[in-house]
Every structure is written in structure tokens, then in C-alpha cells.
Short mmCIF file of C-alpha atoms and ligand atoms in Angstrom, two decimals:
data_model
loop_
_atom_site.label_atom_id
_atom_site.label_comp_id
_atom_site.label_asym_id
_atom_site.label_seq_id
_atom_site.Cartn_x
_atom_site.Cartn_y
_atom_site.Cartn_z
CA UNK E 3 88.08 85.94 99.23
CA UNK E 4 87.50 86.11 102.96
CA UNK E 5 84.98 83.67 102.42
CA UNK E 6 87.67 80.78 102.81
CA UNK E 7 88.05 82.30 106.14
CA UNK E 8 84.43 81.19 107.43
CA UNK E 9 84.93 77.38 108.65
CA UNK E 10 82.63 74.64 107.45
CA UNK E 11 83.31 71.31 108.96
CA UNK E 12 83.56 72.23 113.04
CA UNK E 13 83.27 68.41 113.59
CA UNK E 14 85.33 67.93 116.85
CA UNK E 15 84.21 69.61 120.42
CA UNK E 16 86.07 70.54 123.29
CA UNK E 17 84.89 71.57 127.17
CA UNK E 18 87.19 72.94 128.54
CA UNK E 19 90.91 74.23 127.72
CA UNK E 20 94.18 76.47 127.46
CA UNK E 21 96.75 77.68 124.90
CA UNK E 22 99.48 79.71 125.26
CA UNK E 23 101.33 81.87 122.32
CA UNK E 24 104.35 83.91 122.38
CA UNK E 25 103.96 86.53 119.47
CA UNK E 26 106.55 89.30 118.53
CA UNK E 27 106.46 92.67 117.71
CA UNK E 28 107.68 93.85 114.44
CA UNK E 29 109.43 97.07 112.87
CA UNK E 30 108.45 98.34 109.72
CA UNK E 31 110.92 99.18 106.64
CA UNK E 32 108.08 100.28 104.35
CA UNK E 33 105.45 101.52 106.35
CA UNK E 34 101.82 100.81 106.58
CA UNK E 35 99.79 104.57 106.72
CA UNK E 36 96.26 105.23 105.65
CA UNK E 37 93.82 102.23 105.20
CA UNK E 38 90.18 101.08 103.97
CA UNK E 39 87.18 99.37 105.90
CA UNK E 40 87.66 96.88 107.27
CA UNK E 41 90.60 96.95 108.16
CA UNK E 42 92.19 97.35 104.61
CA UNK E 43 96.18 98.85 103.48
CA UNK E 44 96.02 102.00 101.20
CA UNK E 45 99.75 100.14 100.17
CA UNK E 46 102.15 97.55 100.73
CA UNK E 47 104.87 97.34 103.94
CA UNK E 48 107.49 95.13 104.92
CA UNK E 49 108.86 94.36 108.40
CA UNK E 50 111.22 92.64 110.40
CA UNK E 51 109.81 90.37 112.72
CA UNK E 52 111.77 91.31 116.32
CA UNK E 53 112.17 88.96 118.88
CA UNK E 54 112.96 90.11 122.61
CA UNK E 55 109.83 92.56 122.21
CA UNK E 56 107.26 90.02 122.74
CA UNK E 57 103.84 89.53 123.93
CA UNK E 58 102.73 86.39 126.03
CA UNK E 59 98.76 85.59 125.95
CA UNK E 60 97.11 82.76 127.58
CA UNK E 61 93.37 82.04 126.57
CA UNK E 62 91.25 80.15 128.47
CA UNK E 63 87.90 78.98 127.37
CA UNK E 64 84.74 77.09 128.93
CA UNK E 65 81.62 76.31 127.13
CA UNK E 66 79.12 78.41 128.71
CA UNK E 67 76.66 76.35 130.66
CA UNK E 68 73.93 78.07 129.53
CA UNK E 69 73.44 79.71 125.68
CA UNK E 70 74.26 83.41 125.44
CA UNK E 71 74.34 85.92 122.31
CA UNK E 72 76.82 87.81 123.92
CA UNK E 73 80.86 87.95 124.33
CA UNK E 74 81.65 86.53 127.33
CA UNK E 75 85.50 87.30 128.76
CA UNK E 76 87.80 88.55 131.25
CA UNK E 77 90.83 90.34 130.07
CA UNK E 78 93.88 89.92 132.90
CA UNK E 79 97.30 92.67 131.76
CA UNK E 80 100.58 91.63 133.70
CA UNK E 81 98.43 89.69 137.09
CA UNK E 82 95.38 92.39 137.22
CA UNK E 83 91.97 92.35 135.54
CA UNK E 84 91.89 95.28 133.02
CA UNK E 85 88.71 96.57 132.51
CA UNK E 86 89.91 98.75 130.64
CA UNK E 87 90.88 96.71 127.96
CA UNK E 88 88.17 95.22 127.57
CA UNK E 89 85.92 97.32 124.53
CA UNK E 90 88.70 96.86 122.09
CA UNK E 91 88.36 93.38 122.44
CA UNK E 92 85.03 93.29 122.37
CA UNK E 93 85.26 95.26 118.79
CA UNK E 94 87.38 92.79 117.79
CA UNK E 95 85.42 89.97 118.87
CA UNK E 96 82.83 91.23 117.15
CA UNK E 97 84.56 92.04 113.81
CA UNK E 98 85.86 88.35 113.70
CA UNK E 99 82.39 86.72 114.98
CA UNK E 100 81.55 85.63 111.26
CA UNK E 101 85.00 83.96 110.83
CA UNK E 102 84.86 82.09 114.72
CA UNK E 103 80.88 81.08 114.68
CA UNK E 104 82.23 78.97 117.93
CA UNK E 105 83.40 82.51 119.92
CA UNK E 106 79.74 82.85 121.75
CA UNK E 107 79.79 79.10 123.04
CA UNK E 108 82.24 80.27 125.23
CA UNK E 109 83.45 82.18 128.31
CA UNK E 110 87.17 83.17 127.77
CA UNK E 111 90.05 84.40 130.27
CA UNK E 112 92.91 86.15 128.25
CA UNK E 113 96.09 86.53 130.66
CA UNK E 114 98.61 88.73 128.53
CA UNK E 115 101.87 90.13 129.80
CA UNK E 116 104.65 92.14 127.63
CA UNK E 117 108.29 91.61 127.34
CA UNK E 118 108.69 95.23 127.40
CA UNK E 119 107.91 98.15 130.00
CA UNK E 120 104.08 98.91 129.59
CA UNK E 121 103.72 102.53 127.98
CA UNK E 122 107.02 102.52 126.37
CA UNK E 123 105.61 103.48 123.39
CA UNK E 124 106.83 100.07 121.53
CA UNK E 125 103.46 99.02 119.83
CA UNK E 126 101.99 96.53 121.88
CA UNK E 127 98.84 95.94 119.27
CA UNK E 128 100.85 93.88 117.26
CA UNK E 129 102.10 91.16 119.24
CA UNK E 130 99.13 91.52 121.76
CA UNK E 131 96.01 91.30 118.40
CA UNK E 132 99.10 88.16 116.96
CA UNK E 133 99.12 86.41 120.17
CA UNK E 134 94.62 86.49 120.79
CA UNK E 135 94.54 85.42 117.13
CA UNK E 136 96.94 82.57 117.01
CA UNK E 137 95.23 81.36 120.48
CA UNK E 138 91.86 81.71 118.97
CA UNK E 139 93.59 79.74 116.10
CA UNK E 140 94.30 76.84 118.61
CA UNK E 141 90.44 76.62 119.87
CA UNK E 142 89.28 76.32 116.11
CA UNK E 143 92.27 73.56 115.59
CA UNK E 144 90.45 71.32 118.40
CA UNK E 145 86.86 72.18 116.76
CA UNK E 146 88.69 70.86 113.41
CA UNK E 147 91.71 69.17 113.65
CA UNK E 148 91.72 68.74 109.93
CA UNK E 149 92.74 72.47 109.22
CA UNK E 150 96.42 72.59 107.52
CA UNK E 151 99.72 74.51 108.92
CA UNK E 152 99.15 77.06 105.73
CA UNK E 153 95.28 77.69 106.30
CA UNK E 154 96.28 77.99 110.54
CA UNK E 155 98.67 81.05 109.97
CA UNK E 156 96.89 82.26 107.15
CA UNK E 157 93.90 82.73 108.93
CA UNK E 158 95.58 83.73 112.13
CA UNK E 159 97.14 86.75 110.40
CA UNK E 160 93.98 87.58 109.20
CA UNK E 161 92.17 87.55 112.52
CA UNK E 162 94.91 89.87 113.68
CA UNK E 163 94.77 92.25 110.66
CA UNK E 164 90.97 92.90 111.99
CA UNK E 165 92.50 93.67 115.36
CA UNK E 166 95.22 95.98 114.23
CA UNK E 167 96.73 96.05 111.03
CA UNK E 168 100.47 95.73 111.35
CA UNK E 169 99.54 93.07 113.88
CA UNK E 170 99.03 89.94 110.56
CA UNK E 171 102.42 90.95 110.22
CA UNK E 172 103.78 89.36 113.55
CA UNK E 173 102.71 85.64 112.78
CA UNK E 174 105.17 84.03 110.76
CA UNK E 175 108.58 84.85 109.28
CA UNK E 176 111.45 86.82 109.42
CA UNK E 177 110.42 89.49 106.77
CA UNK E 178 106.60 89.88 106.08
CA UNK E 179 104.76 91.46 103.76
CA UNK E 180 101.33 92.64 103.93
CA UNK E 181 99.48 94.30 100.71
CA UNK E 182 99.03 92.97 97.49
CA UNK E 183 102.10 93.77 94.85
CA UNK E 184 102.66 92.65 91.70
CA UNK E 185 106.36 91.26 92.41
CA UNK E 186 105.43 89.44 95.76
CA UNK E 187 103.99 86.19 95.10
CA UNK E 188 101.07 85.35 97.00
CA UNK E 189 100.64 88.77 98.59
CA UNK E 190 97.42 90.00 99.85
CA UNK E 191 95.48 92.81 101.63
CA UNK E 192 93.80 90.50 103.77
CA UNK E 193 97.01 88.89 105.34
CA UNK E 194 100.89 89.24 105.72
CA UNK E 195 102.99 86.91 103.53
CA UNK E 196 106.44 85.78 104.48
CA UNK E 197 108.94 87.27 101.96
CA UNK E 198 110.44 84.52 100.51
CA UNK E 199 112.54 85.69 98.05
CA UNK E 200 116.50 86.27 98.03
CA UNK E 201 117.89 87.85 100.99
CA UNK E 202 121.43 88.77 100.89
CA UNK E 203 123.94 87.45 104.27
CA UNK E 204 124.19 90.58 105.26
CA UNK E 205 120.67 91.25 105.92
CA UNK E 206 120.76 87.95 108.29
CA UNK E 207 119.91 88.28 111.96
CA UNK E 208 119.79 92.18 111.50
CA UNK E 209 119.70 93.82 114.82
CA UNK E 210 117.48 96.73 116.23
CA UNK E 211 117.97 98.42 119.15
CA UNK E 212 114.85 100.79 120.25
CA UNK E 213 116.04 103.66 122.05
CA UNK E 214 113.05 104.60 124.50
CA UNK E 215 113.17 108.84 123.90
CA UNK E 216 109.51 109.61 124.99
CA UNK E 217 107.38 106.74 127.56
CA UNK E 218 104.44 108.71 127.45
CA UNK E 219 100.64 107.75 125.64
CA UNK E 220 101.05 109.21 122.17
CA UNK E 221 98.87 112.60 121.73
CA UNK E 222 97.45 110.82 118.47
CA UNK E 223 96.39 107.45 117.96
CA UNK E 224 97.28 105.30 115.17
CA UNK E 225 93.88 105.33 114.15
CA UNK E 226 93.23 108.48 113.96
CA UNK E 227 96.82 109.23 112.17
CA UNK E 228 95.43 106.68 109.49
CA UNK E 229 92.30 108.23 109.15
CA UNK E 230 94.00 111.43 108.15
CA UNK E 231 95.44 109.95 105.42
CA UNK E 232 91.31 109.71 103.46
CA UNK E 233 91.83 113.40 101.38
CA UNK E 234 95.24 114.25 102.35
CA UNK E 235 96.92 115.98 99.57
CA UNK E 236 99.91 114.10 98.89
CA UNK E 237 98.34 110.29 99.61
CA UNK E 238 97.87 108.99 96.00
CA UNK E 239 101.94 109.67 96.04
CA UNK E 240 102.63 108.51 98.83
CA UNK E 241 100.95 105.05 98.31
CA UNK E 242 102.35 105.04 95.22
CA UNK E 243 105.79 105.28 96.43
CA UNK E 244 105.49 102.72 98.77
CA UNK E 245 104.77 100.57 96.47
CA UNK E 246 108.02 101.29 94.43
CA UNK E 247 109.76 101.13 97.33
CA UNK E 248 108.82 97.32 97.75
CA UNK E 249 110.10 96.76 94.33
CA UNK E 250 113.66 98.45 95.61
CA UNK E 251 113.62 96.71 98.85
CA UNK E 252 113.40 93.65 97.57
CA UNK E 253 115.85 94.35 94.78
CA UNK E 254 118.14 95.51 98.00
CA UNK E 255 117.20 92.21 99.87
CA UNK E 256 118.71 89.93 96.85
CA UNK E 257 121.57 92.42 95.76
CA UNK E 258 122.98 92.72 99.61
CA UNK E 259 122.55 96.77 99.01
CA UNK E 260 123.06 97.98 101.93
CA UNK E 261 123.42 101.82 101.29
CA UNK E 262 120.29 101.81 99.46
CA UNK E 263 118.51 100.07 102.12
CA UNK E 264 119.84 103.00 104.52
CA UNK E 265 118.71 105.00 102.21
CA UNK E 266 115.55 103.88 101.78
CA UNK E 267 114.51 102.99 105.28
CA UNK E 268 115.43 106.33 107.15
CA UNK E 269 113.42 108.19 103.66
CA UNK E 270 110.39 105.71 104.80
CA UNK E 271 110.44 107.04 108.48
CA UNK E 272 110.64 110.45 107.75
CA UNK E 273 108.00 110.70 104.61
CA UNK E 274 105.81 108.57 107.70
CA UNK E 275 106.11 111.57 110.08
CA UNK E 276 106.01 113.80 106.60
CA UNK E 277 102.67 112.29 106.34
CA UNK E 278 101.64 113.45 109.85
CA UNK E 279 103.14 117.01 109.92
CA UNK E 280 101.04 118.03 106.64
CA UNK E 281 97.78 116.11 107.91
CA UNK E 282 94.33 118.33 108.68
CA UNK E 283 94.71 118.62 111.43
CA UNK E 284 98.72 118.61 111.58
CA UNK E 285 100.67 116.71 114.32
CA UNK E 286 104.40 115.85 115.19
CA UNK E 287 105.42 112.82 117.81
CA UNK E 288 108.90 113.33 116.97
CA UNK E 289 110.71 114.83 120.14
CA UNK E 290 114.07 117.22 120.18
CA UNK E 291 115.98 113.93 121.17
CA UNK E 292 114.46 111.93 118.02
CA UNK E 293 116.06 114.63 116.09
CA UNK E 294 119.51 114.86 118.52
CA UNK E 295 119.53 111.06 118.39
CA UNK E 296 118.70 110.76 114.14
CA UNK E 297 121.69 113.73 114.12
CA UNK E 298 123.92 111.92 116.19
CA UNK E 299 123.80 108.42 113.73
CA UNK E 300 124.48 110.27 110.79
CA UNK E 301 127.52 112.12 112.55
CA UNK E 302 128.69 108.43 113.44
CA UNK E 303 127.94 107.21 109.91
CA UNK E 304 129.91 109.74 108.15
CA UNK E 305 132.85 109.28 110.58
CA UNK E 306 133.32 105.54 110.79
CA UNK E 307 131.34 104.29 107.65
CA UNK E 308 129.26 102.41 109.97
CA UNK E 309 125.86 100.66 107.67
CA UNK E 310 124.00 102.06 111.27
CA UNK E 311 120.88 103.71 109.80
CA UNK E 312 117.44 104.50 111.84
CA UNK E 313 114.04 104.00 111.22
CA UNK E 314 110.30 105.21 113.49
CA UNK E 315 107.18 103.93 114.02
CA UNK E 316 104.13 106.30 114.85
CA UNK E 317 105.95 107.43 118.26
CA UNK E 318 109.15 109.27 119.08
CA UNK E 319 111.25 106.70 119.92
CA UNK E 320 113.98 105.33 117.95
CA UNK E 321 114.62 102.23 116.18
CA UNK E 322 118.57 101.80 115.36
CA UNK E 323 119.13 98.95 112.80
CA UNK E 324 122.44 97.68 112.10
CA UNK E 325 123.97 94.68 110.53
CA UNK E 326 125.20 91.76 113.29
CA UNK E 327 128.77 92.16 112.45
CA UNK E 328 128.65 95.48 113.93
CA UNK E 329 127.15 94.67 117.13
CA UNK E 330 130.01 95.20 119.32
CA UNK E 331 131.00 98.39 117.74
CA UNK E 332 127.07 99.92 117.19
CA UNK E 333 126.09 98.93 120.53
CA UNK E 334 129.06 100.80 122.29
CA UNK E 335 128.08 103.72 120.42
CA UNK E 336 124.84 103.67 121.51
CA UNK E 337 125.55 103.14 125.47
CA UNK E 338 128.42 105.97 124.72
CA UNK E 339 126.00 108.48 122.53
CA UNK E 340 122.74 107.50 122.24
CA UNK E 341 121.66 106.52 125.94
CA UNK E 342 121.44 109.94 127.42
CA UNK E 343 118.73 110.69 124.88
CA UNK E 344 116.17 108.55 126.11
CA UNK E 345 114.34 108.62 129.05
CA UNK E 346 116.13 107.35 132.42
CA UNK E 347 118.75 106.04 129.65
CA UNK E 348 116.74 102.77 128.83
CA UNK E 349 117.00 101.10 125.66
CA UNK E 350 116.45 97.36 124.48
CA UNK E 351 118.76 95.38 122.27
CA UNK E 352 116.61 92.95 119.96
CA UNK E 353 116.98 91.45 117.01
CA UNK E 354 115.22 89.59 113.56
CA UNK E 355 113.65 86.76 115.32
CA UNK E 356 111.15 83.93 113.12
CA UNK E 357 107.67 84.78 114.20
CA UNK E 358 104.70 83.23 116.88
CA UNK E 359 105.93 80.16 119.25
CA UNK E 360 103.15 77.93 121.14
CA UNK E 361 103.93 77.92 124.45
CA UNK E 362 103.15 74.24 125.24
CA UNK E 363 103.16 73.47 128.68
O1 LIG A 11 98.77 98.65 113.04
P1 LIG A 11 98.54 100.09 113.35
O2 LIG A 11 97.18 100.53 113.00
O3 LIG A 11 98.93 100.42 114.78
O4 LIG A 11 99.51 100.98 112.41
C1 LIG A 11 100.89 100.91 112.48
C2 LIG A 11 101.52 101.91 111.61
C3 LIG A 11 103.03 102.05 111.69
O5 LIG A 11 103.58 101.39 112.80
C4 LIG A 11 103.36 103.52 111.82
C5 LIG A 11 103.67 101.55 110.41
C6 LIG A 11 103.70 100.07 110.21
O6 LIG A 11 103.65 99.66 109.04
O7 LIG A 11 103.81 99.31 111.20
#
């Protein structure tokens, strides 16, 4: 299967060049824990593509003057060269090599800069792993300008898959799922899939605002948290549910259900941190204000019938997701209640948004 991922007719060439993507970052509603080499879902998730949080990534490339077997690059975050960024590119380089034959012609300068306050805990391997693959993406399209619109994002979700999972679902779409299921046509475990089927009005333009409770680096990586998953005693049910859940959801999407999508999306972020809490070793990234803040939207639920519901990635901050028509109302709630939770009050308002945009210049 990946094999349609290694090109075979490279029959243009290019010098000298630069493209520039925009690429979101994305929240899932049935989350993505525990995976398989390389690079592979233990079950299937579902996001909303966001749109304020985004990444922006220039790549520049040069063919080396003279041959070299090695990964040449500079990596430049927000106007300064970032060393330190630089081995997890170089893994991913290397991980995609068979899939880019053209990647050691080159010397490459990736410029990226975030939307979003560095180290705000909003997972910047998404739309940063999105916005290197789509740009890679653009090189291969001048080696081959023959390749179609379907194989381009295909394969650029791919690539980003190998550089962090949820990232191949911040390519293309509103809704995307990643992981092959029965009921979701064309699905795979190799790429995210736009979810194409019915999707109720109400679920239109749904908004999310992330409530910033903890800036700090998380104790435990996302790869290590997914690594726990391999003999943890309640994974077979836990992938299992997941996948039911993608039946509901979508069941949800085309019925317009909302209080089972509440219900369903705050279960999915707490089994996640369930997941975590009875790992070996055991670990909780939830802070007292996740909890104050989670308290505080069912408190408002219950008094207004608000459709307000919350849902967490691997972090402690909070994702509040509420239909548009309650903007007005949600978001004074959440400047009234919910901003003295998080740190020095900050919080960002964002919002289902389509997927990548080229940058043309
Ligand atoms: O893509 P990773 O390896 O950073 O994992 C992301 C996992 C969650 O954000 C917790 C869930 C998800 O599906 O995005």
C-alpha cells in the first residue's frame, strides 16, 4: 500500500526555489492514543480542523553543488535558527527518504512561525509536520507536474503521519478521519480522510475556544503516553470503543444530535486522561483549574441549557466547543467564568476552518 507513495516518473527538475503553506491545527473528538511502527493508529479519530491556530512554514531548497548522502538543512522558529529542532527533523527526513528519493539533492531552509504563543501547550506537531509535508509536496509537484490534486494531499497527509500522527489530520477538510473503519469510505491507517458524509447545520462552523490553564512543557510526551498504551490493561477496550464511537459520531453528525455529541466528546477526553492515570507508570496533566474550569461548564450547562460541552488533548488546557449560534452568549461566559482559570487570563477564540492554504506570493 505505501508503495503508491514511492514516485516513479521524476521527469521535470528544478534549481532553485520556495513554497510557502499555511497548515492548521486540529482538535480531536475521538482521540488518537496508542499506535504501531511506523507510525501506525491502534484505532480510528476524528477532528475538527481549527483555523486561527495555525502554523506558517516556508521551505527553501537548492540543489547541492556537490553530491552528498546526507540531510542537508537549516531549521529557522519565529526569525532564529533552532538548533534545537533540528534531530526531529532529521528523523523525519529520514523516515520519509524512501517516499522523497529527491530530499538528498538538496540543501533546505525551513522558516516556521506559529499563530499561537510558543509553549502554550496547543500542539504545534500537527500544523508544524502538515505544513513541512505539504511544502515537501510542492518540490515533488515541480519534479512531476503530472501528480493529481487527490494523490498531492494524499501523500502529503501521509508524509505528515510519519512526522506525528494527528498531524495527516491537518491537510484537508473540515472533519478528518484517520484509521481504517468499516463505515468510513476510503479510510486508512496510512492517511486522514475527509469525512464526507452528512453533517447536520448545527455542526457548521462549530467554534472552539482553548482556554490556556497550564503554558508549561508537558511532564510526558506524547510519545511516550502512546507507548504506554503496548500492555496496558484496558487497551483492547479502549480501541474498541473508539471505534464504536466513530460509528455514533457519525450517526450524531447526520442526525444533528447534539446531546449525544456532548456526551460523547467530554466521555472521549476523560477515558484519554483515563488512559494516562492507569498507565505503568501512571501520570495526570490535568491541573486543579482543568477540573474548576470542566466543573464550571457543566454548572453553566445545567443552568442555561447551553449545547457548551469540553473536550482535552494530551495537556491541561481546555478546549470549549460550542455551536456558532451561541457565540455571543458562550463567549461572555467564558471572559465572565472561565478566564481567571488560565494562566495570565489568555485564551484564543477559533473556529472549524477547511484545512492547508499555499501561501503564494
Ligand atoms: O500526534 P501525537 O502523537 O502528538 O498524538 C496526539 C494525541 C492526542 O492529541 C491526545 C489525540 C489526538 O487524536 O489528537
Amino acid at each position: 500500500m505505501e508503495q503508491q507513495f514511492i514516485p516513479n516518473g521524476l521527469t521535470a527538475s528544478t534549481e532553485k526555489g520556495k513554497v510557502t503553506w499555511q497548515t492548521p491545527s486540529n482538535i480531536a473528538l475521538v482521540k488518537y492514543w496508542g499506535k504501531r511502527e511506523p507510525q501506525l493508529p491502534e484505532n480510528t479519530s476524528i477532528s475538527f480542523t481549527l483555523s486561527n491556530c495555525h502554523t506558517t512554514t516556508s521551505l527553501s531548497f537548492e540543489k547541492k553543488q556537490t553530491p552528498s548522502d546526507d540531510f542537508v538543512f537549516e531549521v529557522i522558529f519565529e526569525g532564529e535558527k533552532k538548533e534545537a529542532f533540528k534531530p526531529k527533523i532529521q528523523t523525519f527526513f529520514k523516515r520519509v527518504a524512501t517516499y522523497l528519493p529527491f530530499l538528498k539533492d538538496y540543501e533546505f531552509v525551513i522558516e516556521s512561525s506559529n499563530s499561537f504563543p510558543h509553549s502554550s501547550g496547543i500542539a504545534s506537531s500537527a500544523s508544524g509536520m502538515s505544513a513541512i509535508a505539504l511544502c515537501l509536496m510542492s518540490l515533488e509537484k515541480e519534479l512531476n507536474p503530472t501528480l493529481t490534486e487527490t494523490y498531492f494531499y494524499q501523500k502529503a497527509s501521509f508524509l505528515a503521519r510519519l512526522g506525528s500522527g494527528s498531524a495527516c489530520r491537518s491537510v484537508k477538510g473540515e472533519l478528518v478521519v484517520w484509521g481504517n473503519h468499516p463505515e468510513i469510505q476510503e479510510s486508512s491507517d496510512l492517511y486522514g480522510v475527509e469525512f464526507t458524509d452528512v453533517v447536520d447545520s448545527v455542526f457548521k462552523n462549530y467554534q472552539d475556544t482553548i482556554l490556556l490553564i497550564d503554558k508549561g512543557e508537558k511532564q510526558v510526551s506524547s510519545t511516550v503516553g502512546h507507548g504506554l498504551m503496548h500492555g496496558h490493561p484496558f487497551a483492547p477496550q479502549r480501541f474498541a470503543q473508539a471505534q464504536e464511537n466513530i460509528t455514533n459520531i457519525k450517526q450524531i453528525f447526520a442526525q444533528g444530535a447534539i446531546d449525544d455529541f456532548i456526551q460523547l466528546v467530554e466521555s472521549e477526553a476523560l477515558t484519554l486522561h483515563a488512559m494516562m492515570m492507569t498507565s505503568q507508570p501512571y501520570f495526570i496533566l490535568m491541573k486543579p483549574n482543568t477540573l474548576e474550569v470542566i466543573n464550571k461548564i457543566w454548572e453553566f450547562r445545567n443552568g442555561t441549557g447551553s449545547k457548551v460541552c469540553f473536550t482535552l488533548d494530551a495537556g491541561a488546557n481546555v478546549h470549549v466547543l460550542y455551536p456558532e449560534h451561541e457565540k455571543e452568549s458562550v463567549q461572555q461566559f467564558i471572559t465572565n467564568e472561565l478566564a481567571v482559570y488560565c494562566k495570565n487570563g489568555e485564551f484564543i477564540h477559533d473556529q472549524v476552518g477547511m484545512g492547508a492554504k499555499k501561501i503564494e506570493k
